[in-house]
PDB file of N, CA, C and O in Angstrom:
ATOM      1  N   GLY A   1       1.072  -1.052  -0.005  1.00 57.00           N
ATOM      2  CA  GLY A   1       0.050   0.199  -0.053  1.00 57.00           C
ATOM      3  C   GLY A   1       0.733   1.461  -0.080  1.00 57.00           C
ATOM      4  O   GLY A   1       1.368   1.059   0.874  1.00 57.00           O
ATOM      5  N   GLY A   2       0.174   1.850  -0.812  1.00 62.00           N
ATOM      6  CA  GLY A   2       1.073   3.834  -0.938  1.00 62.00           C
ATOM      7  C   GLY A   2       0.743   4.359   0.102  1.00 62.00           C
ATOM      8  O   GLY A   2      -0.325   4.186   1.110  1.00 62.00           O
ATOM      9  N   ARG A   3       1.340   5.172   0.864  1.00 67.00           N
ATOM     10  CA  ARG A   3       1.378   6.445   2.255  1.00 67.00           C
ATOM     11  C   ARG A   3       0.302   7.368   1.547  1.00 67.00           C
ATOM     12  O   ARG A   3       0.250   7.753   0.373  1.00 67.00           O
ATOM     13  N   MET A   4      -0.833   7.579   1.742  1.00 66.00           N
ATOM     14  CA  MET A   4      -1.694   8.668   1.432  1.00 66.00           C
ATOM     15  C   MET A   4      -1.222  10.009   2.396  1.00 66.00           C
ATOM     16  O   MET A   4      -1.170   9.797   3.531  1.00 66.00           O
ATOM     17  N   ASP A   5      -1.391  11.302   1.497  1.00 76.00           N
ATOM     18  CA  ASP A   5      -0.779  12.440   2.375  1.00 76.00           C
ATOM     19  C   ASP A   5      -2.221  13.123   2.672  1.00 76.00           C
ATOM     20  O   ASP A   5      -3.233  12.714   2.432  1.00 76.00           O
ATOM     21  N   PRO A   6      -1.999  13.930   3.900  1.00 84.00           N
ATOM     22  CA  PRO A   6      -2.855  14.429   4.621  1.00 84.00           C
ATOM     23  C   PRO A   6      -3.805  14.993   4.054  1.00 84.00           C
ATOM     24  O   PRO A   6      -3.314  16.096   3.220  1.00 84.00           O
ATOM     25  N   ASN A   7      -4.736  15.108   4.060  1.00 93.00           N
ATOM     26  CA  ASN A   7      -6.077  16.182   3.724  1.00 93.00           C
ATOM     27  C   ASN A   7      -6.372  16.737   4.158  1.00 93.00           C
ATOM     28  O   ASN A   7      -6.652  16.849   5.231  1.00 93.00           O
ATOM     29  N   THR A   8      -7.498  17.797   3.954  1.00 94.00           N
ATOM     30  CA  THR A   8      -8.268  18.589   4.380  1.00 94.00           C
ATOM     31  C   THR A   8      -9.417  17.806   5.526  1.00 94.00           C
ATOM     32  O   THR A   8      -9.299  17.722   6.644  1.00 94.00           O
ATOM     33  N   ILE A   9      -9.936  16.661   4.689  1.00 94.00           N
ATOM     34  CA  ILE A   9     -10.614  15.585   5.528  1.00 94.00           C
ATOM     35  C   ILE A   9     -10.107  14.413   6.915  1.00 94.00           C
ATOM     36  O   ILE A   9     -10.030  14.766   8.057  1.00 94.00           O
ATOM     37  N   THR A  10      -8.792  14.401   6.490  1.00 95.00           N
ATOM     38  CA  THR A  10      -7.835  14.020   7.721  1.00 95.00           C
ATOM     39  C   THR A  10      -7.764  14.836   8.807  1.00 95.00           C
ATOM     40  O   THR A  10      -7.497  14.521   9.864  1.00 95.00           O
ATOM     41  N   TYR A  11      -6.956  15.889   8.383  1.00 96.00           N
ATOM     42  CA  TYR A  11      -6.781  16.986   9.097  1.00 96.00           C
ATOM     43  C   TYR A  11      -8.449  16.952  10.113  1.00 96.00           C
ATOM     44  O   TYR A  11      -8.126  17.535  10.913  1.00 96.00           O
ATOM     45  N   ASN A  12      -9.498  17.193   9.521  1.00 96.00           N
ATOM     46  CA  ASN A  12     -10.802  17.811  10.331  1.00 96.00           C
ATOM     47  C   ASN A  12     -10.720  16.318  11.142  1.00 96.00           C
ATOM     48  O   ASN A  12     -11.340  16.765  11.846  1.00 96.00           O
ATOM     49  N   ALA A  13     -10.599  14.951  10.670  1.00 97.00           N
ATOM     50  CA  ALA A  13     -10.622  13.614  11.182  1.00 97.00           C
ATOM     51  C   ALA A  13      -9.863  14.175  12.887  1.00 97.00           C
ATOM     52  O   ALA A  13     -10.655  14.361  14.146  1.00 97.00           O
ATOM     53  N   ALA A  14      -8.917  14.812  12.771  1.00 97.00           N
ATOM     54  CA  ALA A  14      -7.705  14.922  13.929  1.00 97.00           C
ATOM     55  C   ALA A  14      -8.528  16.070  14.743  1.00 97.00           C
ATOM     56  O   ALA A  14      -7.986  15.901  15.719  1.00 97.00           O
ATOM     57  N   VAL A  15      -8.839  17.060  13.394  1.00 97.00           N
ATOM     58  CA  VAL A  15      -9.382  17.872  15.016  1.00 97.00           C
ATOM     59  C   VAL A  15     -10.518  17.908  15.657  1.00 97.00           C
ATOM     60  O   VAL A  15     -10.394  18.023  16.640  1.00 97.00           O
ATOM     61  N   SER A  16     -11.313  16.753  14.850  1.00 97.00           N
ATOM     62  CA  SER A  16     -12.693  16.556  15.325  1.00 97.00           C
ATOM     63  C   SER A  16     -12.728  15.647  16.903  1.00 97.00           C
ATOM     64  O   SER A  16     -12.913  15.536  17.771  1.00 97.00           O
ATOM     65  N   ALA A  17     -11.461  14.634  16.878  1.00 98.00           N
ATOM     66  CA  ALA A  17     -10.941  14.139  17.673  1.00 98.00           C
ATOM     67  C   ALA A  17     -10.396  15.013  19.093  1.00 98.00           C
ATOM     68  O   ALA A  17     -10.487  14.753  20.199  1.00 98.00           O
ATOM     69  N   CYS A  18      -9.404  15.838  18.949  1.00 97.00           N
ATOM     70  CA  CYS A  18      -8.980  16.855  19.564  1.00 97.00           C
ATOM     71  C   CYS A  18     -10.339  17.246  20.417  1.00 97.00           C
ATOM     72  O   CYS A  18      -9.929  17.496  21.666  1.00 97.00           O
ATOM     73  N   ASP A  19     -11.016  17.965  19.507  1.00 96.00           N
ATOM     74  CA  ASP A  19     -12.560  18.833  20.229  1.00 96.00           C
ATOM     75  C   ASP A  19     -13.102  17.705  21.329  1.00 96.00           C
ATOM     76  O   ASP A  19     -13.656  18.003  22.605  1.00 96.00           O
ATOM     77  N   LYS A  20     -13.397  16.203  20.711  1.00 97.00           N
ATOM     78  CA  LYS A  20     -14.116  15.244  21.908  1.00 97.00           C
ATOM     79  C   LYS A  20     -13.360  14.905  22.697  1.00 97.00           C
ATOM     80  O   LYS A  20     -13.926  14.742  24.103  1.00 97.00           O
ATOM     81  N   GLY A  21     -11.811  14.897  22.831  1.00 97.00           N
ATOM     82  CA  GLY A  21     -10.532  14.953  23.684  1.00 97.00           C
ATOM     83  C   GLY A  21     -10.282  15.983  24.793  1.00 97.00           C
ATOM     84  O   GLY A  21      -9.441  15.702  25.489  1.00 97.00           O
ATOM     85  N   PHE A  22     -11.056  17.210  24.212  1.00 96.00           N
ATOM     86  CA  PHE A  22     -10.800  18.420  25.378  1.00 96.00           C
ATOM     87  C   PHE A  22      -9.257  18.724  25.041  1.00 96.00           C
ATOM     88  O   PHE A  22      -8.385  19.099  25.971  1.00 96.00           O
ATOM     89  N   GLN A  23      -8.890  18.434  23.943  1.00 97.00           N
ATOM     90  CA  GLN A  23      -7.669  19.136  23.472  1.00 97.00           C
ATOM     91  C   GLN A  23      -7.495  20.404  22.620  1.00 97.00           C
ATOM     92  O   GLN A  23      -7.260  19.965  21.460  1.00 97.00           O
ATOM     93  N   TRP A  24      -7.846  21.540  23.368  1.00 97.00           N
ATOM     94  CA  TRP A  24      -7.862  22.363  22.269  1.00 97.00           C
ATOM     95  C   TRP A  24      -6.123  22.765  21.947  1.00 97.00           C
ATOM     96  O   TRP A  24      -6.644  23.658  20.734  1.00 97.00           O
ATOM     97  N   ALA A  25      -5.394  22.794  23.068  1.00 98.00           N
ATOM     98  CA  ALA A  25      -3.848  22.988  21.984  1.00 98.00           C
ATOM     99  C   ALA A  25      -3.856  22.443  20.995  1.00 98.00           C
ATOM    100  O   ALA A  25      -2.948  22.941  19.696  1.00 98.00           O
ATOM    101  N   ASN A  26      -4.153  21.048  21.337  1.00 98.00           N
ATOM    102  CA  ASN A  26      -3.480  20.123  19.956  1.00 98.00           C
ATOM    103  C   ASN A  26      -4.105  20.823  18.483  1.00 98.00           C
ATOM    104  O   ASN A  26      -4.117  20.966  17.565  1.00 98.00           O
ATOM    105  N   ALA A  27      -5.832  20.965  18.776  1.00 97.00           N
ATOM    106  CA  ALA A  27      -6.633  20.987  18.061  1.00 97.00           C
ATOM    107  C   ALA A  27      -5.899  22.760  17.406  1.00 97.00           C
ATOM    108  O   ALA A  27      -5.983  22.554  15.819  1.00 97.00           O
ATOM    109  N   CYS A  28      -5.338  23.790  18.327  1.00 97.00           N
ATOM    110  CA  CYS A  28      -4.741  25.023  17.179  1.00 97.00           C
ATOM    111  C   CYS A  28      -3.584  24.768  16.640  1.00 97.00           C
ATOM    112  O   CYS A  28      -3.779  25.089  15.468  1.00 97.00           O
ATOM    113  N   TRP A  29      -3.049  23.613  17.369  1.00 97.00           N
ATOM    114  CA  TRP A  29      -1.555  23.577  16.791  1.00 97.00           C
ATOM    115  C   TRP A  29      -2.293  22.661  14.918  1.00 97.00           C
ATOM    116  O   TRP A  29      -0.944  23.238  13.840  1.00 97.00           O
ATOM    117  N   ILE A  30      -2.780  21.869  15.091  1.00 97.00           N
ATOM    118  CA  ILE A  30      -3.174  21.318  13.718  1.00 97.00           C
ATOM    119  C   ILE A  30      -3.466  22.779  13.033  1.00 97.00           C
ATOM    120  O   ILE A  30      -3.210  22.326  11.546  1.00 97.00           O
ATOM    121  N   LEU A  31      -4.422  23.550  13.142  1.00 94.00           N
ATOM    122  CA  LEU A  31      -4.667  24.425  12.227  1.00 94.00           C
ATOM    123  C   LEU A  31      -3.347  25.146  11.606  1.00 94.00           C
ATOM    124  O   LEU A  31      -3.753  25.366  10.504  1.00 94.00           O
ATOM    125  N   VAL A  32      -2.434  25.533  12.398  1.00 94.00           N
ATOM    126  CA  VAL A  32      -0.974  25.744  12.269  1.00 94.00           C
ATOM    127  C   VAL A  32      -0.599  24.924  11.663  1.00 94.00           C
ATOM    128  O   VAL A  32       0.090  25.254  10.126  1.00 94.00           O
ATOM    129  N   GLU A  33      -0.315  23.931  11.525  1.00 95.00           N
ATOM    130  CA  GLU A  33      -0.003  22.824  10.587  1.00 95.00           C
ATOM    131  C   GLU A  33      -0.061  22.940   9.323  1.00 95.00           C
ATOM    132  O   GLU A  33       0.138  22.531   8.331  1.00 95.00           O
ATOM    133  N   MET A  34      -1.623  22.875   9.212  1.00 94.00           N
ATOM    134  CA  MET A  34      -2.531  23.057   8.099  1.00 94.00           C
ATOM    135  C   MET A  34      -1.713  24.225   7.338  1.00 94.00           C
ATOM    136  O   MET A  34      -2.082  23.561   6.082  1.00 94.00           O
ATOM    137  N   ALA A  35      -1.961  25.079   7.625  1.00 91.00           N
ATOM    138  CA  ALA A  35      -1.379  26.601   6.901  1.00 91.00           C
ATOM    139  C   ALA A  35       0.242  26.006   6.392  1.00 91.00           C
ATOM    140  O   ALA A  35       0.416  26.427   5.536  1.00 91.00           O
ATOM    141  N   CYS A  36       0.831  25.433   7.597  1.00 93.00           N
ATOM    142  CA  CYS A  36       2.454  24.716   6.525  1.00 93.00           C
ATOM    143  C   CYS A  36       2.731  23.813   5.482  1.00 93.00           C
ATOM    144  O   CYS A  36       3.321  23.947   5.011  1.00 93.00           O
ATOM    145  N   ALA A  37       1.314  23.044   5.873  1.00 93.00           N
ATOM    146  CA  ALA A  37       1.405  22.236   4.830  1.00 93.00           C
ATOM    147  C   ALA A  37       0.968  22.472   4.010  1.00 93.00           C
ATOM    148  O   ALA A  37       0.353  21.626   2.787  1.00 93.00           O
ATOM    149  N   HIS A  38      -0.060  24.117   3.623  1.00 93.00           N
ATOM    150  CA  HIS A  38      -0.616  24.190   2.691  1.00 93.00           C
ATOM    151  C   HIS A  38      -1.852  23.281   2.070  1.00 93.00           C
ATOM    152  O   HIS A  38      -2.346  23.255   1.122  1.00 93.00           O
ATOM    153  N   VAL A  39      -2.713  22.712   3.214  1.00 94.00           N
ATOM    154  CA  VAL A  39      -3.993  22.260   2.905  1.00 94.00           C
ATOM    155  C   VAL A  39      -4.818  23.174   3.377  1.00 94.00           C
ATOM    156  O   VAL A  39      -4.692  23.698   4.000  1.00 94.00           O
ATOM    157  N   ASP A  40      -5.848  23.453   2.411  1.00 92.00           N
ATOM    158  CA  ASP A  40      -7.432  23.934   3.044  1.00 92.00           C
ATOM    159  C   ASP A  40      -7.834  23.644   4.159  1.00 92.00           C
ATOM    160  O   ASP A  40      -8.279  22.622   4.308  1.00 92.00           O
ATOM    161  N   VAL A  41      -8.178  24.962   5.025  1.00 92.00           N
ATOM    162  CA  VAL A  41      -8.596  24.641   5.977  1.00 92.00           C
ATOM    163  C   VAL A  41     -10.308  25.182   5.746  1.00 92.00           C
ATOM    164  O   VAL A  41     -10.739  26.260   4.929  1.00 92.00           O
ATOM    165  N   ASP A  42     -11.435  24.557   6.370  1.00 94.00           N
ATOM    166  CA  ASP A  42     -12.454  24.989   5.771  1.00 94.00           C
ATOM    167  C   ASP A  42     -13.346  25.201   7.451  1.00 94.00           C
ATOM    168  O   ASP A  42     -12.863  24.953   8.448  1.00 94.00           O
ATOM    169  N   ASP A  43     -14.683  25.240   7.405  1.00 94.00           N
ATOM    170  CA  ASP A  43     -15.606  25.702   8.251  1.00 94.00           C
ATOM    171  C   ASP A  43     -15.671  24.834   9.490  1.00 94.00           C
ATOM    172  O   ASP A  43     -15.612  24.927  10.522  1.00 94.00           O
ATOM    173  N   ILE A  44     -15.450  23.548   8.642  1.00 94.00           N
ATOM    174  CA  ILE A  44     -15.770  22.336   9.098  1.00 94.00           C
ATOM    175  C   ILE A  44     -14.037  22.472  10.555  1.00 94.00           C
ATOM    176  O   ILE A  44     -14.570  22.174  11.824  1.00 94.00           O
ATOM    177  N   THR A  45     -13.404  22.456   9.846  1.00 94.00           N
ATOM    178  CA  THR A  45     -11.933  22.598  10.703  1.00 94.00           C
ATOM    179  C   THR A  45     -12.022  23.652  11.937  1.00 94.00           C
ATOM    180  O   THR A  45     -11.753  23.033  13.242  1.00 94.00           O
ATOM    181  N   TYR A  46     -12.368  24.739  11.522  1.00 95.00           N
ATOM    182  CA  TYR A  46     -12.274  26.140  12.590  1.00 95.00           C
ATOM    183  C   TYR A  46     -13.897  25.322  13.669  1.00 95.00           C
ATOM    184  O   TYR A  46     -12.904  26.134  14.581  1.00 95.00           O
ATOM    185  N   ASN A  47     -14.870  25.158  13.187  1.00 95.00           N
ATOM    186  CA  ASN A  47     -15.918  24.834  14.156  1.00 95.00           C
ATOM    187  C   ASN A  47     -15.194  24.103  15.250  1.00 95.00           C
ATOM    188  O   ASN A  47     -15.999  23.831  16.120  1.00 95.00           O
ATOM    189  N   ALA A  48     -14.500  23.057  14.819  1.00 96.00           N
ATOM    190  CA  ALA A  48     -14.074  21.952  15.525  1.00 96.00           C
ATOM    191  C   ALA A  48     -13.125  22.757  16.170  1.00 96.00           C
ATOM    192  O   ALA A  48     -12.793  21.976  17.963  1.00 96.00           O
ATOM    193  N   ALA A  49     -11.733  23.591  16.093  1.00 96.00           N
ATOM    194  CA  ALA A  49     -11.136  24.013  16.881  1.00 96.00           C
ATOM    195  C   ALA A  49     -11.711  24.814  17.580  1.00 96.00           C
ATOM    196  O   ALA A  49     -11.489  25.233  19.043  1.00 96.00           O
ATOM    197  N   LEU A  50     -12.600  25.555  17.365  1.00 95.00           N
ATOM    198  CA  LEU A  50     -13.355  26.761  18.466  1.00 95.00           C
ATOM    199  C   LEU A  50     -14.486  25.822  19.454  1.00 95.00           C
ATOM    200  O   LEU A  50     -14.185  26.233  20.566  1.00 95.00           O
ATOM    201  N   SER A  51     -15.116  24.691  18.702  1.00 95.00           N
ATOM    202  CA  SER A  51     -15.578  23.985  20.304  1.00 95.00           C
ATOM    203  C   SER A  51     -14.584  23.151  21.029  1.00 95.00           C
ATOM    204  O   SER A  51     -15.116  23.394  22.140  1.00 95.00           O
ATOM    205  N   ALA A  52     -13.444  23.261  20.822  1.00 96.00           N
ATOM    206  CA  ALA A  52     -12.129  22.523  21.655  1.00 96.00           C
ATOM    207  C   ALA A  52     -12.142  23.420  22.483  1.00 96.00           C
ATOM    208  O   ALA A  52     -11.987  23.137  23.962  1.00 96.00           O
ATOM    209  N   CYS A  53     -11.588  24.529  21.791  1.00 96.00           N
ATOM    210  CA  CYS A  53     -11.351  25.926  22.967  1.00 96.00           C
ATOM    211  C   CYS A  53     -12.839  26.148  23.959  1.00 96.00           C
ATOM    212  O   CYS A  53     -12.637  25.998  25.004  1.00 96.00           O
ATOM    213  N   GLU A  54     -13.726  26.340  23.367  1.00 94.00           N
ATOM    214  CA  GLU A  54     -15.059  26.790  24.065  1.00 94.00           C
ATOM    215  C   GLU A  54     -15.174  25.425  25.286  1.00 94.00           C
ATOM    216  O   GLU A  54     -15.389  25.573  26.269  1.00 94.00           O
ATOM    217  N   LYS A  55     -14.918  24.335  25.330  1.00 94.00           N
ATOM    218  CA  LYS A  55     -15.180  23.205  26.243  1.00 94.00           C
ATOM    219  C   LYS A  55     -14.224  23.232  27.393  1.00 94.00           C
ATOM    220  O   LYS A  55     -14.215  22.696  28.489  1.00 94.00           O
ATOM    221  N   CYS A  56     -13.007  23.851  26.648  1.00 94.00           N
ATOM    222  CA  CYS A  56     -11.948  24.184  27.966  1.00 94.00           C
ATOM    223  C   CYS A  56     -12.053  25.282  28.667  1.00 94.00           C
ATOM    224  O   CYS A  56     -11.225  25.746  29.372  1.00 94.00           O
ATOM    225  N   ALA A  57     -12.874  26.142  28.262  1.00 94.00           N
ATOM    226  CA  ALA A  57     -13.102  27.361  28.434  1.00 94.00           C
ATOM    227  C   ALA A  57     -11.517  28.465  28.310  1.00 94.00           C
ATOM    228  O   ALA A  57     -11.560  29.348  28.627  1.00 94.00           O
ATOM    229  N   GLU A  58     -11.378  28.183  27.029  1.00 95.00           N
ATOM    230  CA  GLU A  58      -9.970  28.730  26.963  1.00 95.00           C
ATOM    231  C   GLU A  58     -10.995  29.871  25.552  1.00 95.00           C
ATOM    232  O   GLU A  58     -10.634  29.891  24.481  1.00 95.00           O
ATOM    233  N   TRP A  59     -10.944  31.227  26.313  1.00 92.00           N
ATOM    234  CA  TRP A  59     -11.526  32.053  24.905  1.00 92.00           C
ATOM    235  C   TRP A  59     -10.105  33.117  24.681  1.00 92.00           C
ATOM    236  O   TRP A  59     -10.948  33.038  22.952  1.00 92.00           O
ATOM    237  N   GLN A  60      -9.179  32.936  24.815  1.00 95.00           N
ATOM    238  CA  GLN A  60      -8.252  33.791  23.849  1.00 95.00           C
ATOM    239  C   GLN A  60      -8.114  32.740  22.694  1.00 95.00           C
ATOM    240  O   GLN A  60      -8.007  33.874  21.819  1.00 95.00           O
ATOM    241  N   PRO A  61      -7.713  31.897  22.768  1.00 95.00           N
ATOM    242  CA  PRO A  61      -7.643  31.383  21.599  1.00 95.00           C
ATOM    243  C   PRO A  61      -8.397  30.782  20.845  1.00 95.00           C
ATOM    244  O   PRO A  61      -8.568  30.930  19.550  1.00 95.00           O
ATOM    245  N   ALA A  62     -10.066  30.743  21.401  1.00 94.00           N
ATOM    246  CA  ALA A  62     -11.204  31.235  20.331  1.00 94.00           C
ATOM    247  C   ALA A  62     -11.279  32.540  19.468  1.00 94.00           C
ATOM    248  O   ALA A  62     -12.202  32.087  18.521  1.00 94.00           O
ATOM    249  N   LEU A  63     -10.610  33.401  19.960  1.00 93.00           N
ATOM    250  CA  LEU A  63     -10.546  34.557  19.386  1.00 93.00           C
ATOM    251  C   LEU A  63      -9.566  34.885  18.464  1.00 93.00           C
ATOM    252  O   LEU A  63      -9.915  35.234  17.449  1.00 93.00           O
ATOM    253  N   GLN A  64      -8.681  34.016  18.661  1.00 94.00           N
ATOM    254  CA  GLN A  64      -7.685  33.688  17.997  1.00 94.00           C
ATOM    255  C   GLN A  64      -7.930  32.817  16.645  1.00 94.00           C
ATOM    256  O   GLN A  64      -7.885  33.789  15.182  1.00 94.00           O
ATOM    257  N   VAL A  65      -8.536  32.129  16.815  1.00 94.00           N
ATOM    258  CA  VAL A  65      -9.313  31.337  15.747  1.00 94.00           C
ATOM    259  C   VAL A  65     -10.163  31.890  14.744  1.00 94.00           C
ATOM    260  O   VAL A  65     -10.383  31.683  13.932  1.00 94.00           O
ATOM    261  N   LEU A  66     -11.040  32.735  15.435  1.00 93.00           N
ATOM    262  CA  LEU A  66     -12.366  33.211  14.677  1.00 93.00           C
ATOM    263  C   LEU A  66     -11.416  34.403  14.102  1.00 93.00           C
ATOM    264  O   LEU A  66     -11.997  34.635  12.608  1.00 93.00           O
ATOM    265  N   GLY A  67     -10.101  34.917  14.470  1.00 93.00           N
ATOM    266  CA  GLY A  67      -9.849  35.839  13.945  1.00 93.00           C
ATOM    267  C   GLY A  67      -9.171  35.757  12.412  1.00 93.00           C
ATOM    268  O   GLY A  67      -9.045  36.096  11.371  1.00 93.00           O
ATOM    269  N   ASP A  68      -8.584  34.341  12.885  1.00 92.00           N
ATOM    270  CA  ASP A  68      -7.887  33.273  11.517  1.00 92.00           C
ATOM    271  C   ASP A  68      -8.808  33.169  10.037  1.00 92.00           C
ATOM    272  O   ASP A  68      -8.463  32.886   9.576  1.00 92.00           O
ATOM    273  N   MET A  69      -9.961  32.562  11.130  1.00 92.00           N
ATOM    274  CA  MET A  69     -10.859  32.497  10.150  1.00 92.00           C
ATOM    275  C   MET A  69     -11.287  33.602   9.297  1.00 92.00           C
ATOM    276  O   MET A  69     -11.456  33.226   7.644  1.00 92.00           O
ATOM    277  N   ALA A  70     -11.115  35.181  10.077  1.00 90.00           N
ATOM    278  CA  ALA A  70     -11.868  35.963   8.927  1.00 90.00           C
ATOM    279  C   ALA A  70     -10.273  36.196   8.127  1.00 90.00           C
ATOM    280  O   ALA A  70     -10.893  36.562   6.709  1.00 90.00           O
ATOM    281  N   GLY A  71      -9.797  36.257   8.542  1.00 90.00           N
ATOM    282  CA  GLY A  71      -8.170  36.762   7.829  1.00 90.00           C
ATOM    283  C   GLY A  71      -8.222  35.844   6.558  1.00 90.00           C
ATOM    284  O   GLY A  71      -7.573  35.862   5.172  1.00 90.00           O
ATOM    285  N   ARG A  72      -8.423  34.647   6.493  1.00 88.00           N
ATOM    286  CA  ARG A  72      -8.349  33.134   5.438  1.00 88.00           C
ATOM    287  C   ARG A  72      -9.800  33.663   4.533  1.00 88.00           C
ATOM    288  O   ARG A  72      -9.611  32.544   3.732  1.00 88.00           O
ATOM    289  N   CYS A  73     -10.601  34.197   5.094  1.00 87.00           N
ATOM    290  CA  CYS A  73     -12.068  34.367   4.326  1.00 87.00           C
ATOM    291  C   CYS A  73     -12.795  32.940   4.411  1.00 87.00           C
ATOM    292  O   CYS A  73     -13.291  32.433   3.261  1.00 87.00           O
ATOM    293  N   VAL A  74     -12.649  32.303   5.514  1.00 89.00           N
ATOM    294  CA  VAL A  74     -13.355  30.992   5.661  1.00 89.00           C
ATOM    295  C   VAL A  74     -14.918  31.326   6.096  1.00 89.00           C
ATOM    296  O   VAL A  74     -14.950  32.334   7.004  1.00 89.00           O
ATOM    297  N   GLU A  75     -15.935  31.313   5.487  1.00 89.00           N
ATOM    298  CA  GLU A  75     -17.386  31.328   5.807  1.00 89.00           C
ATOM    299  C   GLU A  75     -17.627  30.875   7.231  1.00 89.00           C
ATOM    300  O   GLU A  75     -17.216  30.131   7.375  1.00 89.00           O
ATOM    301  N   ARG A  76     -17.992  32.321   8.121  1.00 89.00           N
ATOM    302  CA  ARG A  76     -18.673  31.622   9.512  1.00 89.00           C
ATOM    303  C   ARG A  76     -20.107  31.408   9.308  1.00 89.00           C
ATOM    304  O   ARG A  76     -20.639  32.241   8.310  1.00 89.00           O
ATOM    305  N   ASN A  77     -20.863  30.690  10.212  1.00 87.00           N
ATOM    306  CA  ASN A  77     -22.004  30.037  10.469  1.00 87.00           C
ATOM    307  C   ASN A  77     -22.549  30.359  11.507  1.00 87.00           C
ATOM    308  O   ASN A  77     -21.931  30.045  12.260  1.00 87.00           O
ATOM    309  N   THR A  78     -23.658  29.469  11.633  1.00 88.00           N
ATOM    310  CA  THR A  78     -24.577  29.663  13.015  1.00 88.00           C
ATOM    311  C   THR A  78     -24.057  28.434  13.999  1.00 88.00           C
ATOM    312  O   THR A  78     -23.737  28.917  14.860  1.00 88.00           O
ATOM    313  N   ILE A  79     -22.809  27.653  13.415  1.00 86.00           N
ATOM    314  CA  ILE A  79     -22.185  26.919  14.483  1.00 86.00           C
ATOM    315  C   ILE A  79     -20.917  27.483  14.671  1.00 86.00           C
ATOM    316  O   ILE A  79     -21.004  27.390  16.124  1.00 86.00           O
ATOM    317  N   THR A  80     -20.037  28.310  14.003  1.00 87.00           N
ATOM    318  CA  THR A  80     -19.064  28.888  14.387  1.00 87.00           C
ATOM    319  C   THR A  80     -19.660  29.550  15.619  1.00 87.00           C
ATOM    320  O   THR A  80     -19.065  29.992  16.650  1.00 87.00           O
ATOM    321  N   TYR A  81     -20.711  30.723  15.554  1.00 81.00           N
ATOM    322  CA  TYR A  81     -21.151  31.654  16.399  1.00 81.00           C
ATOM    323  C   TYR A  81     -21.525  31.100  17.384  1.00 81.00           C
ATOM    324  O   TYR A  81     -21.531  31.736  18.899  1.00 81.00           O
ATOM    325  N   ASN A  82     -22.042  29.925  17.658  1.00 82.00           N
ATOM    326  CA  ASN A  82     -22.431  29.112  18.685  1.00 82.00           C
ATOM    327  C   ASN A  82     -21.539  28.478  19.620  1.00 82.00           C
ATOM    328  O   ASN A  82     -21.725  28.918  20.572  1.00 82.00           O
ATOM    329  N   ALA A  83     -20.627  28.038  19.020  1.00 80.00           N
ATOM    330  CA  ALA A  83     -19.177  27.873  19.484  1.00 80.00           C
ATOM    331  C   ALA A  83     -18.742  28.553  20.245  1.00 80.00           C
ATOM    332  O   ALA A  83     -17.972  28.722  21.220  1.00 80.00           O
ATOM    333  N   ALA A  84     -18.815  30.108  19.424  1.00 77.00           N
ATOM    334  CA  ALA A  84     -17.783  30.965  19.730  1.00 77.00           C
ATOM    335  C   ALA A  84     -18.528  31.711  21.370  1.00 77.00           C
ATOM    336  O   ALA A  84     -18.057  32.727  22.035  1.00 77.00           O
ATOM    337  N   VAL A  85     -19.445  31.774  21.034  1.00 75.00           N
ATOM    338  CA  VAL A  85     -20.421  32.109  22.356  1.00 75.00           C
ATOM    339  C   VAL A  85     -20.665  31.885  23.789  1.00 75.00           C
ATOM    340  O   VAL A  85     -21.554  31.780  24.386  1.00 75.00           O
ATOM    341  N   SER A  86     -20.896  30.479  23.150  1.00 72.00           N
ATOM    342  CA  SER A  86     -20.876  29.400  24.672  1.00 72.00           C
ATOM    343  C   SER A  86     -20.002  29.314  25.751  1.00 72.00           C
ATOM    344  O   SER A  86     -18.667  29.742  25.730  1.00 72.00           O
TER     345      SER A  86
END
């Protein structure tokens, strides 16, 4: 079998796992890793990272994620805002 390069879907799965495991710092690190690897980040990625921050009451990293989301012109939606204000 060949090696599969990580893509948006595989990274999203990793960020979602961090969300479920209350690993906000790892979720945010994955966002940075995605940028370094030139992998597209989407609203699913950001929403999972925001949710991880929210679950751990980490509002400063959550604001950073929101700012990054705006800077990359990723559309924010109801899920985004619900995670941000929780």
